[in-house]
Amino acid sequence: MNVIEVENLHKRYPNHVAVDDVSFEVRAGEIFGILGPNGAGKTTTVECVSGLRRPDGGTVRVTGIDPAKDRDALRRVLGAQLQSAALPEKIKVWEAMDLYASFYAEPADWRALLEQVGLSGKRDTAFAKLSGGQRQRLSVALALVGKPRIAVLDELTTGLDPQARRDTWELVENIRDSGVTIVLVTHFMEEAERLCDRIALIDAGRVVATDSPAGLIARVGAEQRVRFRPSAPVADSVLTELPGVTDVSHSGAQVTVTGTGNLAHVVTLALAQKQIVPNDLRIEQASLDDAFLALTGRKLA
């Protein structure tokens, strides 16, 4: 069952086209990622879905609701944590939760929500005193206080340290497990690959592909990369003549062998026969970054 359907969405600003013919659907119960570089149109797309911007063309339906025409009905099914959201510095955590709960006829128990997002101990803390990760957790709690079926989370972990980012990922997974469908906007490859059931890759206002992370990576092919620093010089011909090897390149003292099959075993065996040790050996599979490069012709900066 689709809970969001976007078809041929267009949004133009005075100096540029932000969204150019975007289409996708979001299924109930999934974490759906919208992945792309800054300026690709991701935030504008979800602002149209959230009823904050009126599209210039195309259709958007959220559980059958037109976000541009029925904001009240939309508010009952969709909650959003937006990239630019902010609160007054002196407002306390409990005051913000109590205020947002007052917007709904049958809100969630905000005390239980604070427990869920790990902020019970910060109940009486002013917004200005919260860390970046705590502010993001509060934003998520505020998005959930209306008991929505769908939560839109826009660049949720931007600016967070690695530990706070991973803690937030665990929170997102717990929210999905509670029955909430999540639309996750991000430009972090690792985040999308870890969390998302399906991903729409957006570049320059257009969807270039929609698939599971594994499905997108599979489009790149089965190539692998073996990187190492040889303990002694090794001729390229020793490596290029091996079965499955498609390319050998150098970056300073590091050698990168690209190919398919049981590449690491073949390379290390050939080096051992020459009594060469592959120091700092690393084996890399194709990634979402490779998929984005293959589909758009450029890396996701």
Coordinates of C-alpha atoms in Angstrom, one line a residue:
M1 CA 0.0 0.0 0.0
N2 CA 1.4 3.4 -1.0
V3 CA 1.0 6.2 1.6
I4 CA 2.7 8.9 -0.5
E5 CA 2.4 9.3 -4.3
V6 CA 4.3 12.0 -6.2
E7 CA 3.8 12.3 -9.9
N8 CA 5.5 14.7 -12.3
L9 CA 6.2 17.2 -9.6
H10 CA 7.6 20.6 -10.7
K11 CA 8.6 23.6 -8.6
R12 CA 10.3 26.7 -10.0
Y13 CA 11.8 29.7 -8.2
P14 CA 12.5 33.0 -9.9
N15 CA 16.1 32.1 -10.8
H16 CA 16.1 28.4 -11.2
V17 CA 14.0 25.2 -11.4
A18 CA 14.3 23.4 -8.1
V19 CA 12.2 20.3 -8.9
D20 CA 11.9 19.1 -12.5
D21 CA 9.4 16.2 -13.1
V22 CA 10.0 14.2 -9.9
S23 CA 7.9 11.0 -9.4
F24 CA 8.1 8.3 -6.7
E25 CA 5.9 6.5 -4.2
V26 CA 6.4 5.6 -0.6
R27 CA 5.0 2.3 0.8
A28 CA 3.5 1.9 4.3
G29 CA 6.0 0.8 6.9
E30 CA 9.2 1.5 5.0
I31 CA 12.1 4.0 5.5
F32 CA 12.2 5.7 2.1
G33 CA 15.3 7.7 1.4
I34 CA 15.7 10.8 -0.8
L35 CA 19.4 11.0 -1.5
G36 CA 21.3 13.6 -3.5
P37 CA 23.8 16.5 -3.3
N38 CA 23.0 19.8 -1.7
G39 CA 20.8 21.9 -4.1
A40 CA 19.4 18.8 -5.9
G41 CA 15.8 19.6 -4.9
K42 CA 15.4 17.2 -2.0
T43 CA 14.1 19.7 0.6
T44 CA 11.8 21.4 -1.9
T45 CA 10.3 18.1 -2.8
V46 CA 9.5 17.1 0.8
E47 CA 8.3 20.7 1.5
C48 CA 5.7 20.1 -1.2
V49 CA 4.8 16.7 0.3
S50 CA 4.5 18.4 3.7
G51 CA 2.2 21.1 2.4
L52 CA 4.7 23.9 3.1
R53 CA 5.1 24.8 -0.6
R54 CA 2.6 24.7 -3.4
P55 CA 3.9 22.8 -6.5
D56 CA 3.9 24.5 -9.9
G57 CA 2.9 21.3 -11.6
G58 CA 2.2 17.6 -11.0
T59 CA 0.3 15.9 -8.2
V60 CA 1.1 15.0 -4.6
R61 CA -1.1 12.7 -2.5
V62 CA -0.4 11.7 1.1
T63 CA -2.8 8.9 2.1
G64 CA -5.1 10.3 -0.6
I65 CA -4.8 13.9 0.7
D66 CA -3.7 16.9 -1.4
P67 CA -1.2 18.7 0.9
A68 CA -1.8 22.0 -0.9
K69 CA -5.6 21.9 -0.4
D70 CA -6.2 20.2 3.0
R71 CA -3.5 21.1 5.5
D72 CA -5.7 20.2 8.5
A73 CA -6.2 16.7 7.2
L74 CA -2.5 16.4 6.3
R75 CA -1.5 17.4 9.8
R76 CA -3.3 14.5 11.3
V77 CA -1.3 11.9 9.3
L78 CA 2.1 13.5 8.7
G79 CA 4.7 15.0 11.1
A80 CA 7.9 16.7 9.9
Q81 CA 11.3 17.5 11.3
L82 CA 12.6 20.1 8.9
Q83 CA 16.2 21.2 8.1
S84 CA 15.7 24.8 9.1
A85 CA 13.4 24.3 12.1
A86 CA 14.3 26.2 15.3
L87 CA 12.9 27.0 18.7
P88 CA 13.2 30.0 21.1
E89 CA 16.5 29.6 23.0
K90 CA 14.8 29.9 26.4
I91 CA 12.0 27.5 25.9
K92 CA 12.4 24.3 28.0
V93 CA 12.1 20.9 26.5
W94 CA 8.8 20.1 28.4
E95 CA 7.4 23.5 27.4
A96 CA 8.0 22.8 23.7
M97 CA 6.5 19.3 23.9
D98 CA 3.4 20.6 25.8
L99 CA 3.0 23.5 23.3
Y100 CA 3.1 21.2 20.2
A101 CA 0.8 18.7 21.9
S102 CA -1.8 21.5 22.3
F103 CA -2.0 21.7 18.5
Y104 CA -3.7 18.3 18.3
A105 CA -7.1 17.0 19.5
E106 CA -5.6 13.6 20.5
P107 CA -1.8 14.0 20.9
A108 CA 0.6 11.4 22.0
D109 CA 1.8 11.3 25.6
W110 CA 4.8 13.7 25.2
R111 CA 6.3 12.4 28.4
A112 CA 6.5 8.9 26.9
L113 CA 7.9 10.4 23.7
L114 CA 10.7 12.1 25.6
E115 CA 11.5 8.7 27.1
Q116 CA 11.5 7.1 23.6
V117 CA 14.0 9.7 22.2
G118 CA 16.2 9.6 25.3
L119 CA 15.4 13.1 26.6
S120 CA 13.6 12.5 29.8
G121 CA 16.6 13.7 31.8
K122 CA 16.6 17.0 29.8
R123 CA 12.9 17.8 30.5
D124 CA 13.7 21.1 32.3
T125 CA 16.6 22.1 30.0
A126 CA 16.4 25.2 27.9
F127 CA 16.7 24.6 24.1
A128 CA 19.9 26.7 24.0
K129 CA 21.6 24.3 26.4
L130 CA 20.9 21.2 24.3
S131 CA 23.7 19.6 22.2
G132 CA 23.2 19.2 18.5
G133 CA 22.2 15.6 18.9
Q134 CA 19.7 16.4 21.6
R135 CA 18.1 19.2 19.5
Q136 CA 17.6 16.7 16.7
R137 CA 16.0 14.2 19.1
L138 CA 13.7 16.9 20.3
S139 CA 12.8 17.8 16.7
V140 CA 11.9 14.1 16.1
A141 CA 9.8 14.0 19.3
L142 CA 7.9 17.2 18.2
A143 CA 7.3 15.6 14.8
L144 CA 5.7 12.6 16.5
V145 CA 3.6 14.3 19.1
G146 CA 0.6 14.3 16.8
K147 CA 0.7 10.5 16.4
P148 CA 1.4 10.7 12.6
R149 CA 1.4 7.7 10.3
I150 CA 4.3 9.3 8.4
A151 CA 7.3 11.2 9.6
V152 CA 9.5 13.4 7.3
L153 CA 13.0 13.7 8.5
D154 CA 15.1 16.2 6.6
E155 CA 18.9 16.1 7.0
L156 CA 18.5 14.7 10.5
T157 CA 22.1 14.1 11.2
T158 CA 23.9 17.0 9.5
G159 CA 26.4 18.5 11.9
L160 CA 26.4 15.7 14.4
D161 CA 29.5 13.9 15.6
P162 CA 29.8 10.2 14.6
Q163 CA 28.5 8.8 17.9
A164 CA 25.5 11.1 17.9
R165 CA 24.8 10.2 14.3
R166 CA 24.7 6.5 15.1
D167 CA 22.5 7.0 18.1
T168 CA 20.1 8.9 15.9
W169 CA 20.1 6.1 13.3
E170 CA 19.1 3.7 16.1
L171 CA 16.3 6.1 17.0
V172 CA 15.0 6.2 13.4
E173 CA 14.9 2.4 13.2
N174 CA 13.0 2.3 16.5
I175 CA 10.4 4.8 15.2
R176 CA 9.9 2.7 12.1
D177 CA 9.5 -0.4 14.2
S178 CA 6.7 1.4 16.1
G179 CA 4.7 1.5 12.9
V180 CA 5.6 4.9 11.5
T181 CA 6.5 5.2 7.8
I182 CA 9.6 7.4 7.4
V183 CA 10.8 9.7 4.6
L184 CA 14.4 10.3 5.2
V185 CA 16.2 13.1 3.3
T186 CA 20.0 12.8 3.3
H187 CA 23.2 13.4 1.4
F188 CA 25.1 10.8 3.5
M189 CA 25.7 7.6 1.6
E190 CA 26.4 5.5 4.7
E191 CA 23.2 6.8 6.4
A192 CA 21.1 5.9 3.3
E193 CA 22.7 2.4 2.9
R194 CA 22.2 1.7 6.7
L195 CA 18.7 2.8 7.1
C196 CA 16.7 2.9 3.9
D197 CA 14.5 0.1 2.4
R198 CA 14.4 2.0 -0.8
I199 CA 16.0 5.2 -2.2
A200 CA 15.2 7.8 -4.8
L201 CA 18.5 9.2 -6.2
I202 CA 17.8 12.9 -7.0
D203 CA 20.2 15.0 -9.1
A204 CA 19.5 18.5 -10.5
G205 CA 15.8 18.3 -9.6
R206 CA 15.2 14.9 -11.3
V207 CA 14.9 11.3 -10.0
V208 CA 17.7 9.3 -11.7
A209 CA 16.8 6.0 -10.1
T210 CA 14.6 4.4 -7.4
D211 CA 15.5 1.1 -5.9
S212 CA 16.8 -0.7 -2.8
P213 CA 20.4 0.2 -1.8
A214 CA 21.4 -3.3 -2.9
G215 CA 19.5 -2.9 -6.2
L216 CA 21.2 0.5 -6.9
I217 CA 24.6 -1.0 -6.2
A218 CA 24.0 -4.0 -8.4
R219 CA 23.5 -1.7 -11.3
V220 CA 27.2 -0.8 -11.0
G221 CA 28.2 -4.4 -11.5
A222 CA 30.2 -6.9 -9.5
E223 CA 33.5 -5.1 -9.6
Q224 CA 35.8 -5.0 -6.5
R225 CA 38.9 -3.0 -5.7
V226 CA 41.9 -4.4 -3.8
R227 CA 44.2 -1.7 -2.4
F228 CA 47.6 -2.3 -0.9
R229 CA 51.2 -1.0 -0.5
P230 CA 53.6 -3.6 -1.9
S231 CA 56.7 -4.4 0.2
A232 CA 58.7 -4.4 -3.0
P233 CA 58.1 -3.0 -6.5
V234 CA 55.7 -5.1 -8.6
A235 CA 55.3 -4.9 -12.3
D236 CA 51.8 -4.0 -13.6
S237 CA 52.0 -7.0 -15.9
V238 CA 52.1 -9.4 -12.9
L239 CA 48.6 -8.1 -12.0
T240 CA 47.0 -7.2 -15.3
E241 CA 47.5 -10.8 -16.6
L242 CA 45.6 -12.3 -13.6
P243 CA 42.1 -13.6 -14.3
G244 CA 39.3 -11.1 -13.6
V245 CA 41.6 -8.1 -13.4
T246 CA 40.3 -5.1 -15.4
D247 CA 42.5 -2.3 -14.2
V248 CA 45.7 -1.5 -12.2
S249 CA 46.3 2.0 -11.0
H250 CA 48.8 3.8 -8.7
S251 CA 48.5 6.6 -6.1
G252 CA 51.9 7.2 -4.6
A253 CA 53.1 3.9 -3.1
Q254 CA 49.5 2.5 -3.1
V255 CA 48.4 0.1 -5.8
T256 CA 44.7 -0.4 -6.7
V257 CA 43.6 -3.5 -8.6
T258 CA 40.1 -3.5 -10.0
G259 CA 38.3 -6.6 -11.2
T260 CA 35.7 -9.4 -10.6
G261 CA 35.6 -12.9 -9.1
N262 CA 37.8 -14.0 -6.2
L263 CA 40.0 -10.9 -6.7
A264 CA 41.7 -10.7 -3.3
H265 CA 42.7 -14.3 -3.3
V266 CA 44.1 -14.1 -6.9
V267 CA 46.1 -11.0 -6.2
T268 CA 47.6 -12.0 -2.8
L269 CA 48.5 -15.5 -4.3
A270 CA 50.3 -13.8 -7.2
L271 CA 52.2 -11.4 -4.8
A272 CA 53.2 -14.3 -2.5
Q273 CA 54.7 -16.1 -5.5
K274 CA 56.9 -13.0 -6.0
Q275 CA 57.6 -12.9 -2.2
I276 CA 55.9 -9.5 -2.0
V277 CA 53.8 -8.6 1.0
P278 CA 50.6 -6.5 0.4
N279 CA 50.8 -4.1 3.3
D280 CA 47.6 -2.1 4.4
L281 CA 45.5 -4.5 2.3
R282 CA 41.9 -3.3 1.8
I283 CA 39.1 -4.9 -0.1
E284 CA 36.3 -2.6 -1.4
Q285 CA 33.0 -3.6 -2.9
A286 CA 30.9 -1.3 -5.1
S287 CA 29.0 1.3 -3.0
L288 CA 26.1 3.8 -3.3
D289 CA 28.7 6.4 -4.2
D290 CA 29.7 4.2 -7.2
A291 CA 26.1 3.8 -8.1
F292 CA 25.5 7.6 -8.0
L293 CA 28.6 8.2 -10.1
A294 CA 27.5 5.6 -12.7
L295 CA 24.0 7.0 -12.9
T296 CA 24.8 10.7 -13.0
G297 CA 28.4 10.9 -14.2
R298 CA 29.7 12.7 -11.1
K299 CA 30.4 11.9 -7.4
L300 CA 28.0 12.9 -4.6
A301 CA 30.0 15.8 -2.9

